[in-house]
Tab-separated table of C-alpha atoms and ligand atoms in Angstrom:
chain	number	residue	atom	x	y	z
A	1	MET	CA	90.285	102.341	116.089
A	2	ALA	CA	86.898	102.416	115.027
A	3	GLU	CA	85.812	102.399	111.885
A	4	SER	CA	84.644	105.184	110.028
A	5	ARG	CA	83.019	104.095	106.712
A	6	PRO	CA	82.282	100.778	105.916
A	7	ARG	CA	84.648	98.004	105.351
A	8	PHE	CA	82.807	96.636	102.115
A	9	PRO	CA	80.255	98.642	99.038
A	10	PHE	CA	78.057	95.467	99.127
A	11	PRO	CA	75.461	94.513	101.859
A	12	ARG	CA	76.136	92.767	104.241
A	13	TYR	CA	73.319	90.421	104.484
A	14	PRO	CA	73.583	88.561	100.680
A	15	THR	CA	70.268	86.114	99.466
A	16	GLY	CA	70.833	82.431	100.075
A	17	TRP	CA	70.826	79.160	101.918
A	18	PHE	CA	73.571	79.516	105.331
A	19	GLN	CA	73.840	77.677	108.441
A	20	VAL	CA	72.457	78.160	111.657
A	21	ALA	CA	73.300	75.536	113.820
A	22	TRP	CA	74.758	71.368	113.668
A	23	SER	CA	71.007	69.252	113.587
A	24	SER	CA	73.451	67.671	117.410
A	25	ASP	CA	72.689	71.321	118.373
A	26	VAL	CA	69.032	70.982	118.697
A	27	GLU	CA	67.381	67.707	120.153
A	28	PRO	CA	63.951	66.982	120.301
A	29	GLY	CA	62.739	69.213	123.221
A	30	GLN	CA	65.029	71.956	122.394
A	31	ALA	CA	65.358	75.206	122.200
A	32	ILE	CA	68.617	77.561	121.813
A	33	PRO	CA	69.145	81.424	120.914
A	34	VAL	CA	70.255	81.727	117.156
A	35	GLU	CA	71.777	85.140	116.394
A	36	ALA	CA	72.798	85.278	112.380
A	37	PHE	CA	71.497	88.448	109.629
A	38	GLY	CA	71.519	91.117	111.794
A	39	GLN	CA	68.460	90.118	114.060
A	40	ALA	CA	68.165	87.648	117.331
A	41	LEU	CA	66.207	84.062	116.853
A	42	VAL	CA	65.316	80.691	117.744
A	43	LEU	CA	65.895	77.374	117.118
A	44	PHE	CA	63.535	74.064	118.544
A	45	ARG	CA	62.912	70.888	117.858
A	46	SER	CA	59.182	69.719	119.296
A	47	ALA	CA	59.397	66.527	121.362
A	48	SER	CA	58.165	65.143	117.822
A	49	GLY	CA	61.223	66.440	115.461
A	50	GLU	CA	59.896	69.151	114.277
A	51	LEU	CA	62.368	72.011	113.924
A	52	SER	CA	61.272	75.914	113.820
A	53	LEU	CA	63.600	78.928	113.251
A	54	LEU	CA	61.489	81.809	114.712
A	55	HIS	CA	62.371	85.735	115.164
A	56	ALA	CA	62.879	85.516	118.906
A	57	HIS	CA	61.130	88.069	121.268
A	58	CYS	CA	58.075	87.937	122.069
A	59	PRO	CA	54.830	89.996	120.447
A	60	HIS	CA	54.168	90.278	123.663
A	61	MET	CA	56.488	92.180	125.743
A	62	GLY	CA	59.567	91.459	124.782
A	63	ALA	CA	60.831	88.175	125.910
A	64	HIS	CA	63.940	86.608	124.230
A	65	LEU	CA	62.456	82.901	123.793
A	66	GLY	CA	65.625	80.963	123.755
A	67	HIS	CA	66.597	82.336	127.195
A	68	GLY	CA	64.631	80.398	128.500
A	69	GLY	CA	61.654	79.831	126.675
A	70	GLU	CA	60.718	75.310	126.771
A	71	VAL	CA	59.644	73.321	124.537
A	72	ASP	CA	56.298	71.756	125.531
A	73	GLY	CA	55.063	69.038	123.278
A	74	GLU	CA	54.983	71.135	119.378
A	75	THR	CA	55.176	74.207	121.243
A	76	LEU	CA	57.785	76.675	122.145
A	77	VAL	CA	56.403	78.182	125.281
A	78	CYS	CA	57.900	81.868	126.738
A	79	PRO	CA	60.062	82.036	129.438
A	80	PHE	CA	58.278	85.723	131.007
A	81	HIS	CA	54.621	84.660	130.733
A	82	ALA	CA	54.014	81.143	129.419
A	83	TRP	CA	53.029	81.786	125.798
A	84	LYS	CA	52.659	79.158	123.661
A	85	PHE	CA	54.089	78.858	119.915
A	86	ASP	CA	54.045	76.636	117.596
A	87	THR	CA	56.134	75.514	115.048
A	88	SER	CA	54.754	77.995	112.165
A	89	GLY	CA	55.159	81.073	114.983
A	90	GLU	CA	51.665	82.100	115.693
A	91	CYS	CA	50.486	81.759	119.131
A	92	VAL	CA	47.880	78.561	120.159
A	93	GLU	CA	47.586	79.044	123.186
A	94	ILE	CA	48.144	81.723	126.887
A	95	PRO	CA	47.576	80.152	129.379
A	96	TYR	CA	45.524	83.431	131.691
A	97	ALA	CA	44.058	84.150	128.458
A	98	ASP	CA	40.335	83.087	127.166
A	99	LYS	CA	41.042	84.432	123.720
A	100	VAL	CA	44.382	84.958	122.544
A	101	PRO	CA	45.200	88.689	120.359
A	102	LYS	CA	45.526	88.358	116.524
A	103	LYS	CA	48.745	89.870	116.186
A	104	ALA	CA	50.408	86.857	118.321
A	105	LYS	CA	52.519	85.684	116.411
A	106	VAL	CA	56.569	85.820	115.460
A	107	ALA	CA	58.049	85.410	111.901
A	108	CYS	CA	58.560	81.885	111.155
A	109	TRP	CA	62.643	81.285	108.872
A	110	THR	CA	62.621	78.513	105.993
A	111	ILE	CA	65.270	75.994	107.114
A	112	GLN	CA	66.660	72.867	106.382
A	113	GLU	CA	68.234	69.840	107.631
A	114	LYS	CA	70.224	67.921	105.429
A	115	ASN	CA	73.960	66.972	105.876
A	116	ASP	CA	74.812	67.223	109.580
A	117	VAL	CA	73.029	71.192	109.218
A	118	ILE	CA	70.406	73.627	109.858
A	119	LEU	CA	70.407	75.873	106.984
A	120	ALA	CA	68.296	79.301	107.067
A	121	TRP	CA	67.026	80.836	103.955
A	122	HIS	CA	67.733	84.653	103.991
A	123	ASP	CA	66.793	87.375	101.081
A	124	LEU	CA	66.684	90.855	102.310
A	125	GLU	CA	63.348	91.194	99.794
A	126	GLY	CA	61.939	88.234	101.111
A	127	ARG	CA	62.095	86.059	98.153
A	128	PRO	CA	61.408	82.288	98.320
A	129	PRO	CA	64.512	80.489	98.026
A	130	SER	CA	65.687	80.383	94.024
A	131	TRP	CA	68.108	76.997	94.847
A	132	GLU	CA	68.548	74.481	97.031
A	133	ILE	CA	71.369	71.985	98.520
A	134	PRO	CA	72.320	68.979	97.316
A	135	THR	CA	71.654	66.047	100.186
A	136	LEU	CA	74.858	64.377	99.831
A	137	PRO	CA	75.607	60.411	100.155
A	138	GLU	CA	78.224	60.279	102.273
A	139	PHE	CA	77.389	61.768	105.271
A	140	GLU	CA	74.900	58.503	105.255
A	141	ASP	CA	77.507	55.808	104.479
A	142	ASP	CA	79.213	53.361	106.420
A	143	GLU	CA	82.491	54.142	104.531
A	144	TRP	CA	82.998	57.862	105.770
A	145	SER	CA	83.739	58.727	109.495
A	146	GLU	CA	81.851	60.155	112.118
A	147	THR	CA	81.729	64.211	111.531
A	148	TRP	CA	83.808	66.224	113.320
A	149	HIS	CA	82.730	69.980	113.615
A	150	ARG	CA	84.538	73.081	114.058
A	151	LYS	CA	83.130	77.317	115.226
A	152	TRP	CA	85.098	80.435	114.805
A	153	ARG	CA	83.686	84.097	114.782
A	154	ILE	CA	85.706	86.692	112.408
A	155	LYS	CA	84.996	89.903	111.554
A	156	THR	CA	84.713	89.820	107.656
A	157	HIS	CA	82.284	90.066	105.337
A	158	ASN	CA	80.676	86.558	103.391
A	159	GLN	CA	82.125	87.405	99.837
A	160	GLU	CA	85.506	87.987	101.244
A	161	MET	CA	85.699	84.348	102.637
A	162	ALA	CA	84.264	82.702	98.899
A	163	GLU	CA	86.928	85.090	97.301
A	164	ASN	CA	89.538	82.462	99.130
A	165	MET	CA	88.583	79.593	96.994
A	166	VAL	CA	89.472	81.435	93.627
A	167	ASP	CA	93.078	83.457	95.190
A	168	VAL	CA	94.877	80.571	93.642
A	169	ALA	CA	97.724	82.545	94.693
A	170	HIS	CA	97.718	83.319	98.170
A	171	PHE	CA	97.784	79.383	98.475
A	172	LYS	CA	101.656	79.316	97.223
A	173	TYR	CA	101.900	83.073	99.071
A	174	LEU	CA	100.239	82.075	102.190
A	175	HIS	CA	99.783	78.958	103.426
A	176	GLY	CA	102.439	77.680	102.408
A	177	THR	CA	101.568	74.639	99.512
A	178	LYS	CA	104.425	74.469	97.413
A	179	ASN	CA	103.265	74.592	93.603
A	180	LEU	CA	101.232	78.150	92.505
A	181	PRO	CA	97.742	75.904	91.797
A	182	GLU	CA	96.037	76.593	88.599
A	183	ALA	CA	91.881	76.693	88.995
A	184	SER	CA	89.734	75.708	86.574
A	185	VAL	CA	86.392	77.598	87.050
A	186	VAL	CA	82.496	76.504	86.570
A	187	ARG	CA	79.668	79.139	87.363
A	188	GLU	CA	76.243	77.914	86.930
A	189	GLY	CA	73.628	80.225	88.407
A	190	PRO	CA	73.985	80.535	91.518
A	191	VAL	CA	76.407	77.657	92.230
A	192	LEU	CA	80.167	77.897	91.581
A	193	LYS	CA	82.333	74.572	90.753
A	194	MET	CA	86.348	75.037	91.263
A	195	GLU	CA	88.866	72.573	90.567
A	196	THR	CA	92.656	72.264	91.736
A	197	GLN	CA	95.407	70.199	92.650
A	198	THR	CA	97.542	71.213	95.236
A	199	VAL	CA	101.295	70.330	96.254
A	200	MET	CA	102.357	69.987	99.997
A	201	GLU	CA	104.850	68.742	102.032
A	202	THR	CA	103.316	66.462	104.373
A	203	PRO	CA	104.967	64.547	107.183
A	204	ALA	CA	104.647	61.146	104.999
A	205	GLY	CA	106.938	63.532	102.069
A	206	GLU	CA	105.361	65.839	99.005
A	207	VAL	CA	101.693	64.796	98.366
A	208	THR	CA	99.892	66.047	95.405
A	209	GLY	CA	96.319	66.528	96.400
A	210	ASP	CA	92.929	67.580	93.952
A	211	LEU	CA	90.835	69.629	95.350
A	212	SER	CA	87.324	70.049	93.898
A	213	ALA	CA	84.903	72.618	95.864
A	214	THR	CA	81.552	73.144	95.199
A	215	ALA	CA	80.204	77.043	96.271
A	216	TYR	CA	76.557	77.137	96.460
A	217	GLY	CA	76.381	80.551	97.085
A	218	PHE	CA	78.256	82.301	99.883
A	219	GLY	CA	76.778	80.329	102.708
A	220	TYR	CA	77.578	77.126	102.146
A	221	SER	CA	80.140	74.766	100.110
A	222	ILE	CA	81.026	71.046	99.554
A	223	ASN	CA	85.130	70.365	99.352
A	224	ARG	CA	86.648	67.607	98.386
A	225	PHE	CA	90.674	66.768	99.084
A	226	SER	CA	91.577	63.827	97.143
A	227	GLY	CA	95.481	62.649	97.724
A	228	LEU	CA	96.321	60.269	100.983
A	229	VAL	CA	93.029	60.477	101.853
A	230	GLU	CA	89.415	61.084	100.639
A	231	THR	CA	88.015	63.906	102.314
A	232	LEU	CA	84.911	66.007	102.894
A	233	LEU	CA	84.359	68.974	104.114
A	234	SER	CA	81.794	71.180	103.977
A	235	GLY	CA	82.351	74.938	105.122
A	236	ALA	CA	79.676	77.486	106.388
A	237	VAL	CA	79.638	80.999	106.591
A	238	VAL	CA	76.671	82.984	108.025
A	239	PRO	CA	77.021	86.826	108.163
A	240	VAL	CA	75.768	87.036	112.470
A	241	ASP	CA	75.787	91.154	112.291
A	242	GLU	CA	77.610	94.025	111.141
A	243	GLU	CA	80.946	92.704	111.806
A	244	TYR	CA	81.171	89.592	112.252
A	245	CYS	CA	80.759	86.346	111.084
A	246	ASP	CA	80.300	82.561	112.157
A	247	VAL	CA	82.463	80.106	110.154
A	248	ARG	CA	81.122	76.503	111.211
A	249	PHE	CA	83.799	73.628	109.076
A	250	THR	CA	82.175	70.050	109.267
A	251	PHE	CA	84.610	67.579	108.230
A	252	LEU	CA	84.695	63.260	107.369
A	253	VAL	CA	86.362	61.218	106.084
A	254	LYS	CA	86.530	57.687	103.775
A	255	LYS	CA	87.099	55.361	106.503
A	256	PHE	CA	90.681	53.033	106.024
A	257	GLY	CA	92.142	51.200	108.046
A	258	GLY	CA	91.151	50.855	112.329
A	259	HIS	CA	88.909	53.147	112.722
A	260	SER	CA	91.906	54.914	114.919
A	261	ILE	CA	93.938	55.560	111.806
A	262	THR	CA	90.553	56.528	110.231
A	263	ARG	CA	90.021	58.744	112.997
A	264	GLY	CA	94.047	60.014	113.416
A	265	VAL	CA	93.976	61.173	109.226
A	266	GLY	CA	90.964	62.839	110.154
A	267	LYS	CA	91.954	64.739	112.865
A	268	ALA	CA	95.500	65.755	110.905
A	269	PHE	CA	93.441	67.035	108.429
A	270	ILE	CA	91.429	69.599	110.995
A	271	ALA	CA	94.321	70.569	112.360
A	272	GLU	CA	95.572	71.490	108.377
A	273	ILE	CA	92.666	73.103	107.452
A	274	GLN	CA	92.403	74.931	110.682
A	275	ARG	CA	96.027	76.126	110.593
A	276	GLN	CA	95.271	77.475	106.662
A	277	LEU	CA	91.929	79.531	108.201
A	278	GLU	CA	93.957	80.738	111.180
A	279	GLN	CA	97.065	82.420	108.767
A	280	ASP	CA	93.534	82.971	106.764
A	281	THR	CA	91.744	85.013	109.705
A	282	PRO	CA	94.321	88.427	110.651
A	283	VAL	CA	94.631	89.071	106.777
A	284	TRP	CA	90.376	88.989	106.680
A	285	GLU	CA	89.828	90.776	109.438
A	286	ASN	CA	91.908	93.657	108.487
A	287	LYS	CA	92.070	93.790	104.386
A	288	VAL	CA	89.730	96.825	102.547
A	289	TYR	CA	87.839	95.508	99.798
A	290	ILE	CA	89.049	96.736	96.455
A	291	ASP	CA	87.627	97.458	93.566
A	292	PRO	CA	88.347	96.312	90.695
A	293	PRO	CA	91.283	94.739	92.188
A	294	LEU	CA	95.247	95.402	90.811
A	295	LEU	CA	95.146	91.349	89.150
A	296	CYS	CA	97.558	90.486	87.217
A	297	SER	CA	98.629	87.291	85.385
A	298	GLY	CA	99.221	84.172	87.514
A	299	ASP	CA	96.058	85.692	89.628
A	300	GLY	CA	93.029	83.021	89.733
A	301	PRO	CA	89.857	84.034	88.220
A	302	VAL	CA	88.614	86.962	90.759
A	303	GLY	CA	87.208	88.929	87.687
A	304	LEU	CA	84.631	85.789	86.982
A	305	PHE	CA	84.432	85.450	90.542
A	306	ARG	CA	83.339	88.701	91.799
A	307	GLN	CA	80.597	89.040	88.548
A	308	TRP	CA	79.649	85.643	89.961
A	309	CYS	CA	78.709	87.713	93.581
A	310	LYS	CA	76.017	90.076	91.947
A	311	GLN	CA	73.559	87.537	91.580
A	312	PHE	CA	73.239	87.364	95.374
A	313	TYR	CA	72.748	91.397	96.550
A	314	PRO	CA	68.933	92.555	95.464
A	315	GLU	CA	69.596	94.805	93.068
A	316	ALA	CA	68.504	97.590	95.159
A	317	GLU	CA	70.037	97.230	97.845
A	318	TYR	CA	73.349	96.839	96.114
A	319	ALA	CA	73.014	100.340	94.517
A	320	LYS	CA	72.344	101.262	97.700
A	321	THR	CA	75.269	100.615	99.521
A	322	TYR	CA	77.722	100.991	96.874
A	323	GLU	CA	76.776	105.054	96.951
A	324	ALA	CA	77.550	104.617	100.994
A	325	PHE	CA	80.644	103.667	99.933
A	326	TYR	CA	81.625	105.485	96.915
A	327	GLY	CA	79.478	108.670	97.410
A	328	LYS	CA	78.456	108.137	93.489
A	329	PRO	CA	75.884	105.796	92.197
A	330	LEU	CA	76.290	102.899	90.766
A	331	PRO	CA	77.470	103.052	87.125
A	332	LYS	CA	74.450	101.155	84.582
A	333	ALA	CA	76.981	98.970	83.831
A	334	GLN	CA	77.564	96.772	87.453
A	335	THR	CA	73.947	96.333	87.874
A	336	GLY	CA	73.390	93.014	88.396
B	1	FES	S1	56.848	87.637	126.763
B	1	FES	FE1	56.317	86.221	126.142
B	1	FES	S2	54.604	85.533	127.418
B	1	FES	FE2	54.578	87.611	128.491
B	2	FE2	FE1	93.117	80.759	102.065
């Protein structure tokens, strides 16, 4: 059934850092198409290793630079008439013309590469990055395994997925933890830290695990689990278009025993996280957003979380989508 109104009263594309690829998706000399923020983009790595994320459509006659475009040294060559763009998006050469028109350039995005991922900064108002994602030593540490990747496309909104973290009651009733966990949450600007303890049934009996999750806005989070083994998961969610988000999980485990034991533990960990995500998915894809929610004792700090969320929407955009959704202006007390 076609939806007659938007599902969420907030902007579709929040402010923040969002993963657009894994580092290994784009080797030197490669270009790949990227869909994110409702836009067609192209990501390429020059021969010397410099990464660039550009608007995908060539200003000449509109070819998509990520479909058939080839890297030549430090430039990306359009597949249609071979105009060459440098990593800043400037056209630097047209093989059959003496002069390059002034307007021959494509928009270039602010990106960074760390922790095995490539992140792009997005802001509806075009403001520059206002926070950083930390570099984690585990990704370079021999005591930790190689990384494993998993990706899903889910019909929901970043904020809905992020809310999962503080919604402790669903851990028991949807995911089957033995206890109803308590969560302590600390907000520091765009960062939200949550610590909790869960009791899980495993083949080795009941295991109490500590979960420490840190969200850097809606796009990127670091989740550390300890219990049987130490594991680390980066969870990244990027809005693709009006309907879908791409979810990318990057896993690594602290080595113990031999290589095959570590791999076995890694696989079991991934299977468990995958099981949980697949339980969440039908809820996310079909739920509506209730504001304010009808909370009771035992629910997690959902209100506090939603307060934190507002910073990721430029005020004017938030007011606009609120009014389109509810048919009335945003109450003054609810801004920013
Ligand atoms: S469309 Fe790109 S060079 Fe013509
Ligand atoms: Fe969940």
